CSV table of N, CA and C in Angstrom, one decimal:
chain,number,residue,atom,x,y,z
A,1,MET,N,114.2,79.9,117.2
A,1,MET,CA,114.6,80.4,115.9
A,1,MET,C,113.5,80.1,114.9
A,2,ALA,N,112.8,78.9,115.0
A,2,ALA,CA,111.8,78.5,114.1
A,2,ALA,C,110.6,79.5,114.2
A,3,THR,N,110.3,80.0,115.5
A,3,THR,CA,109.2,80.9,115.7
A,3,THR,C,109.5,82.2,114.9
A,4,LEU,N,110.7,82.7,115.0
A,4,LEU,CA,111.1,83.9,114.3
A,4,LEU,C,110.9,83.7,112.8
A,5,ALA,N,111.3,82.6,112.3
A,5,ALA,CA,111.2,82.3,110.9
A,5,ALA,C,109.7,82.3,110.5
A,6,ARG,N,108.9,81.7,111.3
A,6,ARG,CA,107.4,81.7,111.0
A,6,ARG,C,106.8,83.1,111.0
A,7,LYS,N,107.2,83.9,112.0
A,7,LYS,CA,106.7,85.3,112.0
A,7,LYS,C,107.2,86.1,110.8
A,8,VAL,N,108.4,85.9,110.4
A,8,VAL,CA,109.0,86.6,109.3
A,8,VAL,C,108.2,86.2,108.0
A,9,ALA,N,108.0,84.9,107.9
A,9,ALA,CA,107.3,84.3,106.7
A,9,ALA,C,105.9,84.8,106.7
A,10,LYS,N,105.2,84.9,107.8
A,10,LYS,CA,103.8,85.4,107.8
A,10,LYS,C,103.8,86.9,107.5
A,11,THR,N,104.7,87.6,108.0
A,11,THR,CA,104.8,89.1,107.7
A,11,THR,C,105.1,89.3,106.2
A,12,ALA,N,106.0,88.5,105.6
A,12,ALA,CA,106.3,88.6,104.2
A,12,ALA,C,105.1,88.2,103.4
A,13,LEU,N,104.4,87.2,103.8
A,13,LEU,CA,103.1,86.7,103.1
A,13,LEU,C,102.1,87.9,103.1
A,14,PHE,N,101.9,88.5,104.2
A,14,PHE,CA,100.9,89.6,104.3
A,14,PHE,C,101.3,90.8,103.4
A,15,ILE,N,102.6,91.1,103.4
A,15,ILE,CA,103.1,92.2,102.6
A,15,ILE,C,103.0,91.9,101.1
A,16,LEU,N,103.3,90.7,100.8
A,16,LEU,CA,103.1,90.2,99.4
A,16,LEU,C,101.7,90.3,98.9
A,17,LEU,N,100.8,89.8,99.8
A,17,LEU,CA,99.4,89.9,99.4
A,17,LEU,C,98.9,91.3,99.3
A,18,PHE,N,99.3,92.2,100.2
A,18,PHE,CA,98.9,93.6,100.1
A,18,PHE,C,99.4,94.2,98.9
A,19,CYS,N,100.6,94.0,98.5
A,19,CYS,CA,101.2,94.6,97.3
A,19,CYS,C,100.5,94.0,96.0
A,20,LEU,N,100.2,92.7,96.0
A,20,LEU,CA,99.4,92.1,94.9
A,20,LEU,C,98.0,92.7,94.8
A,21,CYS,N,97.4,92.9,95.9
A,21,CYS,CA,96.0,93.5,95.9
A,21,CYS,C,96.1,94.9,95.5
A,22,ALA,N,97.1,95.6,95.9
A,22,ALA,CA,97.2,97.0,95.5
A,22,ALA,C,97.4,97.2,94.0
A,23,LYS,N,98.0,96.2,93.4
A,23,LYS,CA,98.2,96.3,91.9
A,23,LYS,C,96.9,95.9,91.2
A,24,VAL,N,96.1,95.1,91.8
A,24,VAL,CA,94.9,94.6,91.1
A,24,VAL,C,93.7,95.5,91.3
A,25,ILE,N,93.5,96.1,92.5
A,25,ILE,CA,92.4,96.9,92.8
A,25,ILE,C,92.5,98.3,92.2
A,26,ASP,N,91.5,98.7,91.5
A,26,ASP,CA,91.6,100.1,90.9
A,26,ASP,C,90.2,100.7,91.1
A,27,ALA,N,90.2,101.6,92.1
A,27,ALA,CA,89.0,102.3,92.5
A,27,ALA,C,88.4,103.2,91.5
A,28,SER,N,89.2,103.7,90.6
A,28,SER,CA,88.7,104.6,89.5
A,28,SER,C,87.8,103.9,88.6
A,29,ALA,N,87.8,102.6,88.6
A,29,ALA,CA,86.9,101.8,87.7
A,29,ALA,C,85.5,101.9,88.2
A,30,PHE,N,85.2,102.0,89.5
A,30,PHE,CA,83.9,102.0,90.0
A,30,PHE,C,83.5,103.3,90.8
A,31,ILE,N,84.4,104.2,90.9
A,31,ILE,CA,84.1,105.5,91.6
A,31,ILE,C,84.1,106.6,90.5
A,32,SER,N,83.1,107.4,90.4
A,32,SER,CA,83.0,108.4,89.3
A,32,SER,C,83.8,109.6,89.8
A,33,GLU,N,84.1,110.5,88.8
A,33,GLU,CA,84.8,111.7,89.1
A,33,GLU,C,83.9,112.7,89.9
A,34,GLU,N,82.6,112.6,89.7
A,34,GLU,CA,81.6,113.4,90.4
A,34,GLU,C,81.6,113.0,91.9
A,35,THR,N,81.7,111.7,92.2
A,35,THR,CA,81.7,111.3,93.6
A,35,THR,C,83.0,111.7,94.3
A,36,THR,N,84.1,111.7,93.6
A,36,THR,CA,85.4,112.1,94.1
A,36,THR,C,85.4,113.6,94.4
A,37,SER,N,84.8,114.4,93.5
A,37,SER,CA,84.7,115.8,93.7
A,37,SER,C,83.8,116.1,94.9
A,38,ASN,N,82.7,115.4,95.0
A,38,ASN,CA,81.8,115.6,96.2
A,38,ASN,C,82.5,115.3,97.5
A,39,PHE,N,83.3,114.2,97.5
A,39,PHE,CA,84.1,113.8,98.7
A,39,PHE,C,85.1,114.9,99.0
A,40,SER,N,85.8,115.5,98.0
A,40,SER,CA,86.7,116.6,98.3
A,40,SER,C,86.0,117.8,98.8
A,41,GLN,N,84.8,118.1,98.3
A,41,GLN,CA,84.0,119.2,98.8
A,41,GLN,C,83.6,119.0,100.2
A,42,TRP,N,83.3,117.8,100.6
A,42,TRP,CA,82.8,117.4,101.9
A,42,TRP,C,84.0,117.5,102.9
A,43,LEU,N,85.2,116.9,102.5
A,43,LEU,CA,86.3,116.8,103.4
A,43,LEU,C,87.0,118.1,103.6
A,44,TYR,N,87.3,118.8,102.5
A,44,TYR,CA,88.1,120.0,102.6
A,44,TYR,C,87.3,121.3,102.4
A,45,GLY,N,86.1,121.2,102.0
A,45,GLY,CA,85.3,122.4,101.8
A,45,GLY,C,85.4,123.0,100.4
A,46,TYR,N,86.3,122.4,99.6
A,46,TYR,CA,86.5,122.8,98.2
A,46,TYR,C,87.1,121.6,97.4
A,47,ALA,N,86.9,121.7,96.1
A,47,ALA,CA,87.4,120.6,95.2
A,47,ALA,C,88.4,121.3,94.3
A,48,SER,N,89.6,120.8,94.3
A,48,SER,CA,90.6,121.3,93.4
A,48,SER,C,91.4,120.1,92.8
A,49,GLN,N,92.3,120.4,91.9
A,49,GLN,CA,93.1,119.3,91.4
A,49,GLN,C,94.1,118.7,92.4
A,50,ASP,N,94.4,119.4,93.4
A,50,ASP,CA,95.3,118.9,94.5
A,50,ASP,C,94.7,117.8,95.3
A,51,ASN,N,93.4,117.9,95.6
A,51,ASN,CA,92.8,117.0,96.5
A,51,ASN,C,91.7,116.1,95.8
A,52,PHE,N,91.8,116.1,94.5
A,52,PHE,CA,90.8,115.4,93.7
A,52,PHE,C,90.9,113.9,93.8
A,53,ASP,N,92.1,113.3,93.9
A,53,ASP,CA,92.3,111.9,93.9
A,53,ASP,C,92.2,111.2,95.3
A,54,ASP,N,91.9,112.0,96.3
A,54,ASP,CA,91.9,111.5,97.7
A,54,ASP,C,91.0,110.3,97.9
A,55,LEU,N,89.8,110.3,97.4
A,55,LEU,CA,88.8,109.2,97.6
A,55,LEU,C,89.4,108.0,97.0
A,56,TRP,N,89.9,108.1,95.8
A,56,TRP,CA,90.5,106.9,95.1
A,56,TRP,C,91.6,106.3,95.9
A,57,PHE,N,92.4,107.2,96.4
A,57,PHE,CA,93.6,106.7,97.3
A,57,PHE,C,93.1,105.9,98.5
A,58,TYR,N,92.1,106.5,99.2
A,58,TYR,CA,91.6,105.9,100.4
A,58,TYR,C,90.9,104.5,100.1
A,59,VAL,N,90.1,104.5,99.0
A,59,VAL,CA,89.4,103.3,98.6
A,59,VAL,C,90.4,102.2,98.2
A,60,ASN,N,91.4,102.6,97.4
A,60,ASN,CA,92.5,101.7,97.0
A,60,ASN,C,93.2,101.1,98.2
A,61,LEU,N,93.6,101.9,99.1
A,61,LEU,CA,94.3,101.5,100.3
A,61,LEU,C,93.5,100.6,101.2
A,62,GLY,N,92.3,101.1,101.5
A,62,GLY,CA,91.4,100.3,102.3
A,62,GLY,C,90.9,99.0,101.7
A,63,GLY,N,90.6,99.0,100.4
A,63,GLY,CA,90.3,97.8,99.7
A,63,GLY,C,91.4,96.8,99.7
A,64,SER,N,92.6,97.3,99.4
A,64,SER,CA,93.8,96.4,99.4
A,64,SER,C,94.0,95.8,100.7
A,65,LEU,N,93.9,96.6,101.7
A,65,LEU,CA,94.1,96.1,103.1
A,65,LEU,C,93.1,95.1,103.5
A,66,LEU,N,91.8,95.3,103.2
A,66,LEU,CA,90.8,94.4,103.5
A,66,LEU,C,90.9,93.1,102.8
A,67,VAL,N,91.2,93.1,101.5
A,67,VAL,CA,91.3,91.9,100.7
A,67,VAL,C,92.6,91.1,101.2
A,68,ALA,N,93.6,91.8,101.5
A,68,ALA,CA,94.9,91.2,101.9
A,68,ALA,C,94.6,90.5,103.3
A,69,ILE,N,93.9,91.1,104.2
A,69,ILE,CA,93.6,90.5,105.5
A,69,ILE,C,92.7,89.2,105.3
A,70,VAL,N,91.7,89.3,104.4
A,70,VAL,CA,90.8,88.1,104.2
A,70,VAL,C,91.6,87.0,103.5
A,71,LEU,N,92.4,87.3,102.5
A,71,LEU,CA,93.2,86.3,101.9
A,71,LEU,C,94.3,85.7,102.8
A,72,TYR,N,94.9,86.5,103.6
A,72,TYR,CA,95.9,86.0,104.6
A,72,TYR,C,95.2,85.0,105.6
A,73,ASN,N,94.0,85.4,106.1
A,73,ASN,CA,93.3,84.5,107.0
A,73,ASN,C,92.9,83.2,106.4
A,74,ILE,N,92.5,83.3,105.1
A,74,ILE,CA,92.1,82.0,104.4
A,74,ILE,C,93.3,81.2,104.2
A,75,ILE,N,94.5,81.7,103.8
A,75,ILE,CA,95.7,80.9,103.6
A,75,ILE,C,96.2,80.3,104.9
A,76,ILE,N,96.2,81.1,106.0
A,76,ILE,CA,96.7,80.6,107.3
A,76,ILE,C,95.7,79.5,107.8
A,77,GLN,N,94.4,79.7,107.7
A,77,GLN,CA,93.5,78.7,108.2
A,77,GLN,C,93.6,77.4,107.4
A,78,SER,N,93.8,77.6,106.1
A,78,SER,CA,93.9,76.3,105.2
A,78,SER,C,95.2,75.6,105.5
A,79,LEU,N,96.2,76.3,105.8
A,79,LEU,CA,97.5,75.7,106.2
A,79,LEU,C,97.4,75.0,107.5
A,80,HIS,N,96.7,75.6,108.5
A,80,HIS,CA,96.4,74.9,109.8
A,80,HIS,C,95.6,73.6,109.6
A,81,PHE,N,94.6,73.7,108.7
A,81,PHE,CA,93.7,72.6,108.4
A,81,PHE,C,94.4,71.4,107.8
A,82,PHE,N,95.2,71.7,106.8
A,82,PHE,CA,95.9,70.7,106.1
A,82,PHE,C,97.1,70.1,106.8
A,83,THR,N,97.7,70.8,107.7
A,83,THR,CA,98.9,70.3,108.4
A,83,THR,C,98.5,69.5,109.7
A,84,LYS,N,97.3,69.6,110.1
A,84,LYS,CA,96.9,68.8,111.3
A,84,LYS,C,96.2,67.5,110.9
């Protein structure tokens, strides 16, 4: 039962970190509209309003996931270090 509680707590920690990072990271601050338009042109062959925000979405999602993984590992490693 304790193992299940640890797994649930770790999963909840990761989801919390991911949601927190998703709120903080804003790709539109460092990716220009021209870059997004070029990405849409490369990916779909055309750039329109429907596919204009795809690069921002992918960078936000990937950045949030990457930062959440790094923070999760730091927290788990520090907990292992301080509990032993």
